[in-house]
PDB file of C-alpha atoms in Angstrom:
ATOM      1  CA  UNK W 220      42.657 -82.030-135.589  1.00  0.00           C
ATOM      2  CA  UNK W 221      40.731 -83.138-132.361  1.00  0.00           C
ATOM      3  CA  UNK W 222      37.469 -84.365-133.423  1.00  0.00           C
ATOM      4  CA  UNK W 223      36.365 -83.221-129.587  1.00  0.00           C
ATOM      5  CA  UNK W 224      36.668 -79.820-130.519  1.00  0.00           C
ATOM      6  CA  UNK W 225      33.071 -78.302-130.901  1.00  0.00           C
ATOM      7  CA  UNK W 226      32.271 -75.052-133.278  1.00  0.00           C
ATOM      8  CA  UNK W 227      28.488 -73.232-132.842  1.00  0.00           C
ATOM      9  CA  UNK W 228      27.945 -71.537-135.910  1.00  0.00           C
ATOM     10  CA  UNK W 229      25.033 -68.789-135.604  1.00  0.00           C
ATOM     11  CA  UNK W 230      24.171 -66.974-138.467  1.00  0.00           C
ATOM     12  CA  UNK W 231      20.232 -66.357-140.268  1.00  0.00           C
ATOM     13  CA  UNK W 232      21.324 -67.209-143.746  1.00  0.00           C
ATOM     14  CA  UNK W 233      21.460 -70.584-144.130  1.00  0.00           C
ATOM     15  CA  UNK W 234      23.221 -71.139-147.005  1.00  0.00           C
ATOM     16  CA  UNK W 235      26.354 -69.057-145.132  1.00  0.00           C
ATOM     17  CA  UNK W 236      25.736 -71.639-142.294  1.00  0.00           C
ATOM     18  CA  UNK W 237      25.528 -75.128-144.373  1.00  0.00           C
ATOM     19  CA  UNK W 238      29.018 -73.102-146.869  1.00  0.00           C
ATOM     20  CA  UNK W 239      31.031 -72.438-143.355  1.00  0.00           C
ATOM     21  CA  UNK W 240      29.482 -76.157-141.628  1.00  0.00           C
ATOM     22  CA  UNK W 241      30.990 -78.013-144.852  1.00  0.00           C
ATOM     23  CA  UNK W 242      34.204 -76.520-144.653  1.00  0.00           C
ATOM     24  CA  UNK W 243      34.428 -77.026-140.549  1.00  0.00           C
ATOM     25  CA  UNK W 244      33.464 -80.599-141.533  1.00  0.00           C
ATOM     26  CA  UNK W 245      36.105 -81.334-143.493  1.00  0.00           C
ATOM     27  CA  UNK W 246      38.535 -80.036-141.234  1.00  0.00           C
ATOM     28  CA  UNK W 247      37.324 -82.350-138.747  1.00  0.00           C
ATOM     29  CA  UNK W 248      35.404 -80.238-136.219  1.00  0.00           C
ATOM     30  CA  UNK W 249      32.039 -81.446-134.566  1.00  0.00           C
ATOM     31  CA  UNK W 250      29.828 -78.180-135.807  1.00  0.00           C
ATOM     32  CA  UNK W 251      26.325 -77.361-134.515  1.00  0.00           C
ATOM     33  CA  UNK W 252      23.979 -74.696-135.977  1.00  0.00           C
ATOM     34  CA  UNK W 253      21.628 -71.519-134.839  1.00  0.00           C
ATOM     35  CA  UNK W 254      19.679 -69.359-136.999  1.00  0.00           C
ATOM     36  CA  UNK W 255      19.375 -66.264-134.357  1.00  0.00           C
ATOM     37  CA  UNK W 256      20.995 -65.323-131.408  1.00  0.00           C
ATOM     38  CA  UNK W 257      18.153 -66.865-129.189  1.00  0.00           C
ATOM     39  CA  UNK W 258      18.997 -69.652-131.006  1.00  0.00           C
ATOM     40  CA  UNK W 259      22.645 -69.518-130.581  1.00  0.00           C
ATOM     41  CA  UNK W 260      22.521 -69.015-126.878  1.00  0.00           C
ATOM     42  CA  UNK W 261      20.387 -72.183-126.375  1.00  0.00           C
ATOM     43  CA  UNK W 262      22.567 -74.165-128.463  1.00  0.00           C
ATOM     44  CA  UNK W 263      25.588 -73.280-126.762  1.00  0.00           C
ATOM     45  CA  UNK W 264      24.198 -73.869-123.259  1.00  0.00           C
ATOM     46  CA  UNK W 265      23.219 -77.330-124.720  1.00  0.00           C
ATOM     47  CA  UNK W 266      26.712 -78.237-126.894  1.00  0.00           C
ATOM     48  CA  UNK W 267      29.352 -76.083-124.881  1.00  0.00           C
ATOM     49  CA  UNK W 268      31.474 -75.048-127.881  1.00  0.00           C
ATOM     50  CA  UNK W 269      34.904 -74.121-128.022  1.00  0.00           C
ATOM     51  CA  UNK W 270      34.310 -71.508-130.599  1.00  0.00           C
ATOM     52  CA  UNK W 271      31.378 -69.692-131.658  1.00  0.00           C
ATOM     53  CA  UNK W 272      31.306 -68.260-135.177  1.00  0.00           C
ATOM     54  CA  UNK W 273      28.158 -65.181-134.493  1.00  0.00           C
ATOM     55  CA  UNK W 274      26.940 -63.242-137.543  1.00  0.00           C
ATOM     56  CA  UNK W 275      26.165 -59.490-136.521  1.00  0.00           C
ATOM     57  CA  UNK W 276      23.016 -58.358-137.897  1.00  0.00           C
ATOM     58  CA  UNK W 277      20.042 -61.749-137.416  1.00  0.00           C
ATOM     59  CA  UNK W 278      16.355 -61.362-135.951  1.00  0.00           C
ATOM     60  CA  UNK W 279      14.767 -61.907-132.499  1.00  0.00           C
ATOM     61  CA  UNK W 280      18.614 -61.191-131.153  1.00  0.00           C
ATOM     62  CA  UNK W 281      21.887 -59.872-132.963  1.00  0.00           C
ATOM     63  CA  UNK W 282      25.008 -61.171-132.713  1.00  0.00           C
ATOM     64  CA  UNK W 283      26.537 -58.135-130.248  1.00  0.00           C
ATOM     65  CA  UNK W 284      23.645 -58.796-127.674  1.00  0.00           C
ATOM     66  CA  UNK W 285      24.309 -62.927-127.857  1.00  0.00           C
ATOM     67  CA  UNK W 286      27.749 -62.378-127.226  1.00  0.00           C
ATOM     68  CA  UNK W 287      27.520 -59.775-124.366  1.00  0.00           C
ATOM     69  CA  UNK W 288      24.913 -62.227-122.689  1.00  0.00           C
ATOM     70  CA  UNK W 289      26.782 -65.164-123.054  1.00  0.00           C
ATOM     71  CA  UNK W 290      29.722 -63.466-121.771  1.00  0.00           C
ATOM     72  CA  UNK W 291      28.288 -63.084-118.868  1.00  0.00           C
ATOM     73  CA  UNK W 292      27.590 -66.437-117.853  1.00  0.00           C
ATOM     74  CA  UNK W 293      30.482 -68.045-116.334  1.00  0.00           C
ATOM     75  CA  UNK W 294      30.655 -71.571-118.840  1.00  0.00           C
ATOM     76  CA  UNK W 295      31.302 -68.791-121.457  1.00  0.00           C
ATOM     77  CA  UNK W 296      33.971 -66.804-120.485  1.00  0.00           C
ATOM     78  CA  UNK W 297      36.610 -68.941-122.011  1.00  0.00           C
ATOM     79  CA  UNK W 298      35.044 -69.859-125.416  1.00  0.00           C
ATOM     80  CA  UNK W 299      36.344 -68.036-128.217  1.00  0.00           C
ATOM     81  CA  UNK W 300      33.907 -65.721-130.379  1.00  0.00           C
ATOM     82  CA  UNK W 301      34.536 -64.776-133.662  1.00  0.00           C
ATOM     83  CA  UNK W 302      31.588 -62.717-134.785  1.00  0.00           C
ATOM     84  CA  UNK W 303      30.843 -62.766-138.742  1.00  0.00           C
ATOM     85  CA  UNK W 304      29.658 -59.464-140.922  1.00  0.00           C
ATOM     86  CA  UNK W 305      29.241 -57.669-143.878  1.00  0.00           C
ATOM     87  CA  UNK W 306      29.185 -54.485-142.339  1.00  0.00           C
ATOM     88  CA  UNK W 307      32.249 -52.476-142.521  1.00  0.00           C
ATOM     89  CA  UNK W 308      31.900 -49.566-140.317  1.00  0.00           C
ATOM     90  CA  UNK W 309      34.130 -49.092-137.572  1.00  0.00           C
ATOM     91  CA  UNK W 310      31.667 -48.775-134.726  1.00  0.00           C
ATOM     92  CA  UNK W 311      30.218 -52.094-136.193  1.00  0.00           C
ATOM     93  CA  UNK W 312      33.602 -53.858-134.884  1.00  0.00           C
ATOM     94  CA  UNK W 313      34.179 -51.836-132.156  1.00  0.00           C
ATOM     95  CA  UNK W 314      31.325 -52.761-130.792  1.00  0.00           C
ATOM     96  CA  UNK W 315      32.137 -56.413-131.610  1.00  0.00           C
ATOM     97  CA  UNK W 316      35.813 -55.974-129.133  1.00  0.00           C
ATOM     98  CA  UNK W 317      33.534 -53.805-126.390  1.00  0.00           C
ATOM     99  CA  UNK W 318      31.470 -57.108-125.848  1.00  0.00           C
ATOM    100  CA  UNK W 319      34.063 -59.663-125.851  1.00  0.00           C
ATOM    101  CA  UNK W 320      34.840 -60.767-129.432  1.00  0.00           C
ATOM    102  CA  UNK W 321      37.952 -62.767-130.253  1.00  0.00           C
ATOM    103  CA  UNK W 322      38.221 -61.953-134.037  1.00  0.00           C
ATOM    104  CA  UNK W 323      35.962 -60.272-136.572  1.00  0.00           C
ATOM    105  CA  UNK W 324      35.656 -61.853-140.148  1.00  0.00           C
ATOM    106  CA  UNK W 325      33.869 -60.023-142.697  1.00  0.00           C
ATOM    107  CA  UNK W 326      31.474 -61.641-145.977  1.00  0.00           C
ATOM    108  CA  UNK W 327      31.867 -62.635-148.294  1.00  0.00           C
ATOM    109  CA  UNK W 328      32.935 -65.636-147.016  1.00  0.00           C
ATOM    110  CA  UNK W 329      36.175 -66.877-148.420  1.00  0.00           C
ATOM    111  CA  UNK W 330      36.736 -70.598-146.905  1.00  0.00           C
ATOM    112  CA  UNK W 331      40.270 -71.168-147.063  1.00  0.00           C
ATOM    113  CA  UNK W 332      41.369 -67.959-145.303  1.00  0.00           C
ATOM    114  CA  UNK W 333      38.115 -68.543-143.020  1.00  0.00           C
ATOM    115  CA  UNK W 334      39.833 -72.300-142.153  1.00  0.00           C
ATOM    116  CA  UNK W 335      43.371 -70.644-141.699  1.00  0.00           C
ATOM    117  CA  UNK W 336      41.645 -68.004-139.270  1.00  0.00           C
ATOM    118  CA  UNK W 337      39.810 -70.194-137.158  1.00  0.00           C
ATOM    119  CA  UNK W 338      42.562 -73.409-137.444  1.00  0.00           C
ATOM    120  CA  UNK W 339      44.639 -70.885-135.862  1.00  0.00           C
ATOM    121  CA  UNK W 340      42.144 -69.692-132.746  1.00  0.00           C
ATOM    122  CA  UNK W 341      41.800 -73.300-132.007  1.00  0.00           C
ATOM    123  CA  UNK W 342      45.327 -73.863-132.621  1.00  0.00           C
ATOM    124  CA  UNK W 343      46.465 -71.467-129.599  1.00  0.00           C
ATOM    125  CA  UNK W 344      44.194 -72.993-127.070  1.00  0.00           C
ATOM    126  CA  UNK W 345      45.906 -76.658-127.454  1.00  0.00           C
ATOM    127  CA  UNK W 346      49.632 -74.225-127.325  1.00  0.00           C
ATOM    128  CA  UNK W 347      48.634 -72.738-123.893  1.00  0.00           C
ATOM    129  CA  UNK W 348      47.445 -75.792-122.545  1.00  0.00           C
ATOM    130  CA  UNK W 349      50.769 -77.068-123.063  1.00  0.00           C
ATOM    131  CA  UNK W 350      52.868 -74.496-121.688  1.00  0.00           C
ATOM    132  CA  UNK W 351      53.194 -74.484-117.900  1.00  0.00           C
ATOM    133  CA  UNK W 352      52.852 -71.477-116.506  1.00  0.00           C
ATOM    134  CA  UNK W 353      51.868 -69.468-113.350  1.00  0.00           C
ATOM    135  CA  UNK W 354      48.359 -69.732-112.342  1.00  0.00           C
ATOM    136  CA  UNK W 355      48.380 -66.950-110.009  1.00  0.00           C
ATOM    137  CA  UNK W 356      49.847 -63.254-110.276  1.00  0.00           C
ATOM    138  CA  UNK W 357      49.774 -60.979-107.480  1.00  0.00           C
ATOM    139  CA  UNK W 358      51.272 -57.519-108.529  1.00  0.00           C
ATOM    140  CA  UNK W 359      50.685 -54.259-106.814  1.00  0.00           C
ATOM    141  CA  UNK W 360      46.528 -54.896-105.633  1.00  0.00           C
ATOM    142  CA  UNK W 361      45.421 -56.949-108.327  1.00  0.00           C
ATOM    143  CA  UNK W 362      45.542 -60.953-108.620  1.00  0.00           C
ATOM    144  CA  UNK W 363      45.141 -62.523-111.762  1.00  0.00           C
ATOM    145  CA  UNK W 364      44.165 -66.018-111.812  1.00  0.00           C
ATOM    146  CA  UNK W 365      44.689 -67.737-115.138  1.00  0.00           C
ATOM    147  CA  UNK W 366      42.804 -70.856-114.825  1.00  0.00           C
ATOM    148  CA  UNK W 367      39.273 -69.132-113.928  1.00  0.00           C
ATOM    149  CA  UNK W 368      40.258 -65.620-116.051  1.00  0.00           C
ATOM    150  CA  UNK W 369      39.229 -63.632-113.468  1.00  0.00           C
ATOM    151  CA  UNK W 370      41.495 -60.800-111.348  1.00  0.00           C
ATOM    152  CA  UNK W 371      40.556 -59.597-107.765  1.00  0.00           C
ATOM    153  CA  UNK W 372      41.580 -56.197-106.221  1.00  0.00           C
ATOM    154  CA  UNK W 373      40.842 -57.120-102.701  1.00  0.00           C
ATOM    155  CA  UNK W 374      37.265 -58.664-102.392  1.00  0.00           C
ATOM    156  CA  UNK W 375      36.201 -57.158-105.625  1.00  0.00           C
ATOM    157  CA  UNK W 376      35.710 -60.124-108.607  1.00  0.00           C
ATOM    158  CA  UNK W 377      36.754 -58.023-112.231  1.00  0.00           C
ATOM    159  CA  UNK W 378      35.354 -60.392-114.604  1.00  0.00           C
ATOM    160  CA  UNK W 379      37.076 -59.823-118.046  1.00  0.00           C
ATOM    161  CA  UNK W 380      36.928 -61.235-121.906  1.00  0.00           C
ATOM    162  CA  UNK W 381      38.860 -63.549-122.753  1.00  0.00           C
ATOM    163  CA  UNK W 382      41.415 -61.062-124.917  1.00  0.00           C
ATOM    164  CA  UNK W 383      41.314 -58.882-122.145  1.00  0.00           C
ATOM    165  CA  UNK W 384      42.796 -61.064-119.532  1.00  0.00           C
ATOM    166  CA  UNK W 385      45.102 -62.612-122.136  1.00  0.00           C
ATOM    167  CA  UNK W 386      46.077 -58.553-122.720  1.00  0.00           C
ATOM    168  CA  UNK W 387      46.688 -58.051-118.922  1.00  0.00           C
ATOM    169  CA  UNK W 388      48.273 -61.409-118.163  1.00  0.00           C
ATOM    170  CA  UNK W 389      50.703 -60.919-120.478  1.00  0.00           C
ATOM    171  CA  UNK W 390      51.960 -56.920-119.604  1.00  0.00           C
ATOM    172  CA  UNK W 391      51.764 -57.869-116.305  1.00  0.00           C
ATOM    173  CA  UNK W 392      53.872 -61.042-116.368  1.00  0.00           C
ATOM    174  CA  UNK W 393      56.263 -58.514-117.019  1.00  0.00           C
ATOM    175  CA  UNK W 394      56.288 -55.327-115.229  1.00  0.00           C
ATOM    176  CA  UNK W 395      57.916 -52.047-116.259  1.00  0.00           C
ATOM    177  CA  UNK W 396      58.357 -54.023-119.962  1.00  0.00           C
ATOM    178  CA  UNK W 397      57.424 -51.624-122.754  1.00  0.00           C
ATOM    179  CA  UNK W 398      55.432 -54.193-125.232  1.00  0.00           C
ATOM    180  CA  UNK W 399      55.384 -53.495-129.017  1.00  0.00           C
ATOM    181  CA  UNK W 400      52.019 -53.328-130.050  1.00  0.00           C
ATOM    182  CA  UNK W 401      53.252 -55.956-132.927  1.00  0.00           C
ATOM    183  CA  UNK W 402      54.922 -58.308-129.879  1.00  0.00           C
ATOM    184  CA  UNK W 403      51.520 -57.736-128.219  1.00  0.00           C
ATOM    185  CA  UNK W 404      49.094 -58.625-132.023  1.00  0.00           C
ATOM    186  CA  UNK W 405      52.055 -61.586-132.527  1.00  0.00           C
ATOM    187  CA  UNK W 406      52.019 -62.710-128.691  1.00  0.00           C
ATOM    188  CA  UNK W 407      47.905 -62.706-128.405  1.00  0.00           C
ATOM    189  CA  UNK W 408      46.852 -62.315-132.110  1.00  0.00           C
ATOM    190  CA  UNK W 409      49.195 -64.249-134.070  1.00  0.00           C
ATOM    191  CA  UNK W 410      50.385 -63.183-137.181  1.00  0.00           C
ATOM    192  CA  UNK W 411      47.574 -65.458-139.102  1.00  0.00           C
ATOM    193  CA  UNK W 412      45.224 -63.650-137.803  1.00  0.00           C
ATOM    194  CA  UNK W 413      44.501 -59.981-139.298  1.00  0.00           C
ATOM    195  CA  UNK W 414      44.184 -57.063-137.229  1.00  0.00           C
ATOM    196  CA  UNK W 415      45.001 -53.385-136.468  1.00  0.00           C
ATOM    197  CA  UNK W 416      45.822 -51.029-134.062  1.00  0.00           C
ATOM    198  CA  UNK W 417      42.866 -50.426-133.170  1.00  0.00           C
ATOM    199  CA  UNK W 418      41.902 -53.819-131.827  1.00  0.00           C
ATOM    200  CA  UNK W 419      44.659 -53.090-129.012  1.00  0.00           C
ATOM    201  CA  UNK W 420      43.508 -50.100-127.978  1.00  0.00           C
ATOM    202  CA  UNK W 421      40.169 -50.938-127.928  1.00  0.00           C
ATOM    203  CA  UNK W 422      40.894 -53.770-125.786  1.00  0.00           C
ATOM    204  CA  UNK W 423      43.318 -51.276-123.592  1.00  0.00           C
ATOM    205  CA  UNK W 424      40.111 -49.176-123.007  1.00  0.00           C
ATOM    206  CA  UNK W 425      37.897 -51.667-122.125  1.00  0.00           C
ATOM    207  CA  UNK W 426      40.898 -53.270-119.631  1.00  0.00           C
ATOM    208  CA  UNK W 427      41.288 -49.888-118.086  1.00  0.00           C
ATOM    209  CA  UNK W 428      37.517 -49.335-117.588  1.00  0.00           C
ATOM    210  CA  UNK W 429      37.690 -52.743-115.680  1.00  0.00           C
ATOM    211  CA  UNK W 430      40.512 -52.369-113.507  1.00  0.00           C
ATOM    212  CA  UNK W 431      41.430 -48.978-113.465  1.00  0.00           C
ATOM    213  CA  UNK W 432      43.447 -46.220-115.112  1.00  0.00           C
ATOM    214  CA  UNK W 433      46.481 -46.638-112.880  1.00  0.00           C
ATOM    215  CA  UNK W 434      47.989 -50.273-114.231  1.00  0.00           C
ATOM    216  CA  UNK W 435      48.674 -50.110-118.118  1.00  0.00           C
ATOM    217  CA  UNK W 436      50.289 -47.428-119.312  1.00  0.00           C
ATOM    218  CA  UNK W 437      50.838 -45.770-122.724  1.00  0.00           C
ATOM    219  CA  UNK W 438      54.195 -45.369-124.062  1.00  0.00           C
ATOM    220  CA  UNK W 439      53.369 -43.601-126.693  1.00  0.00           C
ATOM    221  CA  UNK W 440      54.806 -44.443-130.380  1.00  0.00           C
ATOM    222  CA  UNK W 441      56.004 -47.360-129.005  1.00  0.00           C
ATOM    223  CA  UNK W 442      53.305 -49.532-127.188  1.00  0.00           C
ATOM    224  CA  UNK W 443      51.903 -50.789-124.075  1.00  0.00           C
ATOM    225  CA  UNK W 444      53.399 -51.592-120.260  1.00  0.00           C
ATOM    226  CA  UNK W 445      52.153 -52.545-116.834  1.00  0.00           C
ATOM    227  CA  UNK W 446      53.986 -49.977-114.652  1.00  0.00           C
ATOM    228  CA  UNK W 447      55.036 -50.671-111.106  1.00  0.00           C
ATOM    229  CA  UNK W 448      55.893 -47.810-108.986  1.00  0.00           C
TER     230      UNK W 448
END
């Protein structure tokens, strides 16, 4: 484990911050600390992490408002967020996926699967980096640029999240290819990390809200597919 690699953790309760530091220790990351969002979006600015661990619910600023502000700032479009809860409902973690979330953990904490989880974030950035692949896609009016995640339809900049672009990058990389939604959770996701359905569509909304309705398409029982006419 790189000792370079840099986890923000932001959370109000301290004693969840100094349980999840002592664990990130040990598996060798460099870990910095926040106590708000504020906080968190000042330390982040100052450290530039490669993963942010955000609780939802803090003072001054939540978690949901950090991470759609730091989103938008360009150093930050890249970094991984996992955002950190006790809250269950299922607007809580929509909401989470609507502003650019990576993963969603829910308290109480559990360190071991918390280590596996965010071992294996980590894990997929150092995979990509060593896999050569295209840095530009032009398909139909849209180009997708991998290294600065951002697509262009014409002189129009889409900015997206990070699982977004992944999302588009990889149904577009091959067109007309029906995806499974479990090839899409294994291919983006992998199968350490725990999710449902209903993280792809809500990232399939939010893509199609970005670029349009007329690139991914539904095939419905069966998954996802960037359709060329």
């Amino acid at each position: 484990m790189s000792a370079k690699q840099k986890i923000l953790v932001v959370d109000d309760e301290r004693d969840i911050v100094e349980l999840i530091s002592y664990n990130l220790t040990k598996e060798g990351y460099q870990v910095y600390q926040a106590f708000n969002g504020k906080e968190g979006i000042e330390m982040a600015k100052q450290v530039n992490p490669d993963l942010i661990i955000l609780d939802v619910m803090m003072p001054q600023m939540d978690g949901i408002e950090a991470c759609r502000l730091m989103r938008a700032m360009p150093e930050f479009k890249s970094t991984f967020m996992v955002f950190l809860t006790a809250r269950s409902e299922e607007y809580s973690e929509i909401a989470g996926f609507n502003v650019g979330a990576d993963d969603y953990i829910a308290k109480p904490i559990k360190p071991r699967a918390l280590m596996s989880r965010i071992n294996a974030i980590l894990r997929r950035n150092v995979v990509e980096s060593e896999v050569p692949v295209e840095d530009k896609l032009e398909i139909l009016d849209l180009v997708i640029c991998r290294d600065s995640f951002l697509v262009y339809r014409g002189d129009e900049k889409i900015t997206l999240a990070k699982k977004e672009f992944e999302l588009l990058y990889l149904l577009a990389s091959r067109p007309n290819k029906v995806f499974t939604r479990e090839q899409i959770l294994k291919a983006i996701w992998e199968d350490s990390v725990v999710v449902t359905n209903r993280t792809i569509d809500v990232h399939i909304r939010k893509l199609r809200e970005k670029i349009g309705e007329n690139y991914v398409y539904t095939v419905k029982g069966v998954g996802y597919k960037f359709e060329l006419d």
